[in-house]
Amino acid sequence: MGREYFYHLEYAGNSITTRVTLGTVRELELLVNGHGAADERLHGHHAEMHVLRAVLPGDPPTEASVEVAMPAALHGEPACTLVSGDDRLPMPERPMPHNARPTEASWYN
């Protein structure tokens, strides 16, 4: 089991969370309002950028993506940036209670 990181931001009336797991297999998951919107499994431990895309509910719906900067093996931590239209917002890391799933975290209430 690898280390998990959670990044969270409120944007356009939506709750956006990115889960990044670093381990033998790296995993990325994008949650919008607590529901899975995109995910990706990565193999290899290279420093690289990955993009997860989703449509945010609203009137009208808005396209958004999260850029995830993955660190090289044993060097640094991931970083996430929300991109929507002309907005580029860094997503702060949020602690996740060890006994809670991402959809049960306090910021969804």
mmCIF file of C-alpha atoms in Angstrom:
data_model
loop_
_atom_site.group_PDB
_atom_site.id
_atom_site.type_symbol
_atom_site.label_atom_id
_atom_site.label_comp_id
_atom_site.label_asym_id
_atom_site.label_seq_id
_atom_site.Cartn_x
_atom_site.Cartn_y
_atom_site.Cartn_z
ATOM 1 C CA MET A 1 0.000 0.000 0.000
ATOM 2 C CA GLY A 2 1.374 3.401 -0.941
ATOM 3 C CA ARG A 3 0.881 6.854 0.435
ATOM 4 C CA GLU A 4 -2.395 8.647 -0.332
ATOM 5 C CA TYR A 5 -2.769 12.374 -0.904
ATOM 6 C CA PHE A 6 -6.058 14.278 -1.108
ATOM 7 C CA TYR A 7 -6.483 17.709 -2.712
ATOM 8 C CA HIS A 8 -9.741 19.627 -2.390
ATOM 9 C CA LEU A 9 -11.276 22.815 -3.749
ATOM 10 C CA GLU A 10 -14.752 24.349 -3.895
ATOM 11 C CA TYR A 11 -15.353 25.763 -7.385
ATOM 12 C CA ALA A 12 -18.522 27.036 -9.127
ATOM 13 C CA GLY A 13 -20.734 25.536 -6.424
ATOM 14 C CA ASN A 14 -19.071 22.116 -6.744
ATOM 15 C CA SER A 15 -16.873 20.130 -4.407
ATOM 16 C CA ILE A 16 -13.802 18.857 -6.287
ATOM 17 C CA THR A 17 -11.413 16.333 -4.751
ATOM 18 C CA THR A 18 -8.426 14.575 -6.277
ATOM 19 C CA ARG A 19 -7.008 11.416 -4.689
ATOM 20 C CA VAL A 20 -3.429 10.504 -5.590
ATOM 21 C CA THR A 21 -1.950 7.183 -4.458
ATOM 22 C CA LEU A 22 1.788 6.644 -4.774
ATOM 23 C CA GLY A 23 2.960 3.046 -4.588
ATOM 24 C CA THR A 24 3.871 0.169 -6.857
ATOM 25 C CA VAL A 25 0.999 1.228 -9.098
ATOM 26 C CA ARG A 26 0.111 4.909 -8.983
ATOM 27 C CA GLU A 27 -3.591 5.780 -9.004
ATOM 28 C CA LEU A 28 -5.402 9.050 -9.672
ATOM 29 C CA GLU A 29 -9.101 9.676 -8.985
ATOM 30 C CA LEU A 30 -11.184 12.811 -9.519
ATOM 31 C CA LEU A 31 -14.364 13.216 -7.464
ATOM 32 C CA VAL A 32 -16.987 15.860 -8.214
ATOM 33 C CA ASN A 33 -19.517 16.346 -5.407
ATOM 34 C CA GLY A 34 -18.382 13.027 -3.917
ATOM 35 C CA HIS A 35 -18.940 11.000 -7.100
ATOM 36 C CA GLY A 36 -16.192 9.484 -9.226
ATOM 37 C CA ALA A 37 -15.740 11.521 -12.418
ATOM 38 C CA ALA A 38 -12.383 10.258 -13.754
ATOM 39 C CA ASP A 39 -9.610 7.884 -12.778
ATOM 40 C CA GLU A 40 -6.321 6.617 -14.103
ATOM 41 C CA ARG A 41 -3.812 3.890 -13.171
ATOM 42 C CA LEU A 42 -0.183 4.660 -13.907
ATOM 43 C CA HIS A 43 2.782 2.338 -14.181
ATOM 44 C CA GLY A 44 6.318 3.575 -13.724
ATOM 45 C CA HIS A 45 7.773 6.142 -11.396
ATOM 46 C CA HIS A 46 8.707 9.026 -13.652
ATOM 47 C CA ALA A 47 8.125 12.696 -12.915
ATOM 48 C CA GLU A 48 5.301 13.617 -15.303
ATOM 49 C CA MET A 49 2.062 15.578 -15.705
ATOM 50 C CA HIS A 50 -1.337 13.868 -16.001
ATOM 51 C CA VAL A 51 -4.709 15.469 -16.695
ATOM 52 C CA LEU A 52 -8.089 14.259 -15.392
ATOM 53 C CA ARG A 53 -11.146 15.794 -17.099
ATOM 54 C CA ALA A 54 -14.742 16.174 -15.919
ATOM 55 C CA VAL A 55 -17.907 18.157 -16.572
ATOM 56 C CA LEU A 56 -19.094 20.134 -13.557
ATOM 57 C CA PRO A 57 -22.855 20.190 -13.027
ATOM 58 C CA GLY A 58 -24.517 23.576 -13.184
ATOM 59 C CA ASP A 59 -26.448 25.783 -15.528
ATOM 60 C CA PRO A 60 -24.745 25.624 -17.951
ATOM 61 C CA PRO A 61 -22.424 22.659 -17.250
ATOM 62 C CA THR A 62 -18.750 23.623 -17.163
ATOM 63 C CA GLU A 63 -15.776 21.635 -18.401
ATOM 64 C CA ALA A 64 -12.883 21.405 -15.971
ATOM 65 C CA SER A 65 -9.660 19.472 -15.679
ATOM 66 C CA VAL A 66 -7.189 18.783 -12.914
ATOM 67 C CA GLU A 67 -3.509 18.751 -13.792
ATOM 68 C CA VAL A 68 -1.608 16.364 -11.517
ATOM 69 C CA ALA A 69 2.166 16.820 -11.353
ATOM 70 C CA MET A 70 3.549 13.428 -10.354
ATOM 71 C CA PRO A 71 6.940 13.292 -8.620
ATOM 72 C CA ALA A 72 9.752 10.926 -9.535
ATOM 73 C CA ALA A 73 10.264 7.887 -7.312
ATOM 74 C CA LEU A 74 11.378 8.925 -3.812
ATOM 75 C CA HIS A 75 11.502 12.624 -4.749
ATOM 76 C CA GLY A 76 8.861 15.129 -3.670
ATOM 77 C CA GLU A 77 5.109 15.056 -3.471
ATOM 78 C CA PRO A 78 2.361 15.429 -6.088
ATOM 79 C CA ALA A 79 0.674 18.760 -6.790
ATOM 80 C CA CYS A 80 -2.750 19.468 -8.321
ATOM 81 C CA THR A 81 -4.092 22.464 -10.254
ATOM 82 C CA LEU A 82 -7.742 22.962 -11.269
ATOM 83 C CA VAL A 83 -8.105 24.394 -14.789
ATOM 84 C CA SER A 84 -11.455 25.696 -16.030
ATOM 85 C CA GLY A 85 -11.714 28.328 -18.741
ATOM 86 C CA ASP A 86 -9.238 31.085 -17.850
ATOM 87 C CA ASP A 87 -8.995 29.956 -14.209
ATOM 88 C CA ARG A 88 -5.922 28.075 -12.946
ATOM 89 C CA LEU A 89 -6.321 27.385 -9.232
ATOM 90 C CA PRO A 90 -3.862 25.398 -7.102
ATOM 91 C CA MET A 91 -5.654 22.739 -5.079
ATOM 92 C CA PRO A 92 -4.570 22.622 -1.427
ATOM 93 C CA GLU A 93 -3.784 19.276 0.166
ATOM 94 C CA ARG A 94 -6.396 18.149 2.695
ATOM 95 C CA PRO A 95 -5.897 15.547 5.400
ATOM 96 C CA MET A 96 -8.176 12.544 5.119
ATOM 97 C CA PRO A 97 -9.319 10.696 8.248
ATOM 98 C CA HIS A 98 -7.918 7.162 8.112
ATOM 99 C CA ASN A 99 -11.312 5.635 8.881
ATOM 100 C CA ALA A 100 -13.250 7.583 6.206
ATOM 101 C CA ARG A 101 -13.715 7.019 2.515
ATOM 102 C CA PRO A 102 -13.329 10.154 0.338
ATOM 103 C CA THR A 103 -17.097 10.431 -0.120
ATOM 104 C CA GLU A 104 -17.596 10.495 3.673
ATOM 105 C CA ALA A 105 -15.110 13.273 4.388
ATOM 106 C CA SER A 106 -16.316 16.243 6.361
ATOM 107 C CA TRP A 107 -16.054 18.749 3.498
ATOM 108 C CA TYR A 108 -18.886 17.000 1.593
ATOM 109 C CA ASN A 109 -21.390 17.746 4.343
#
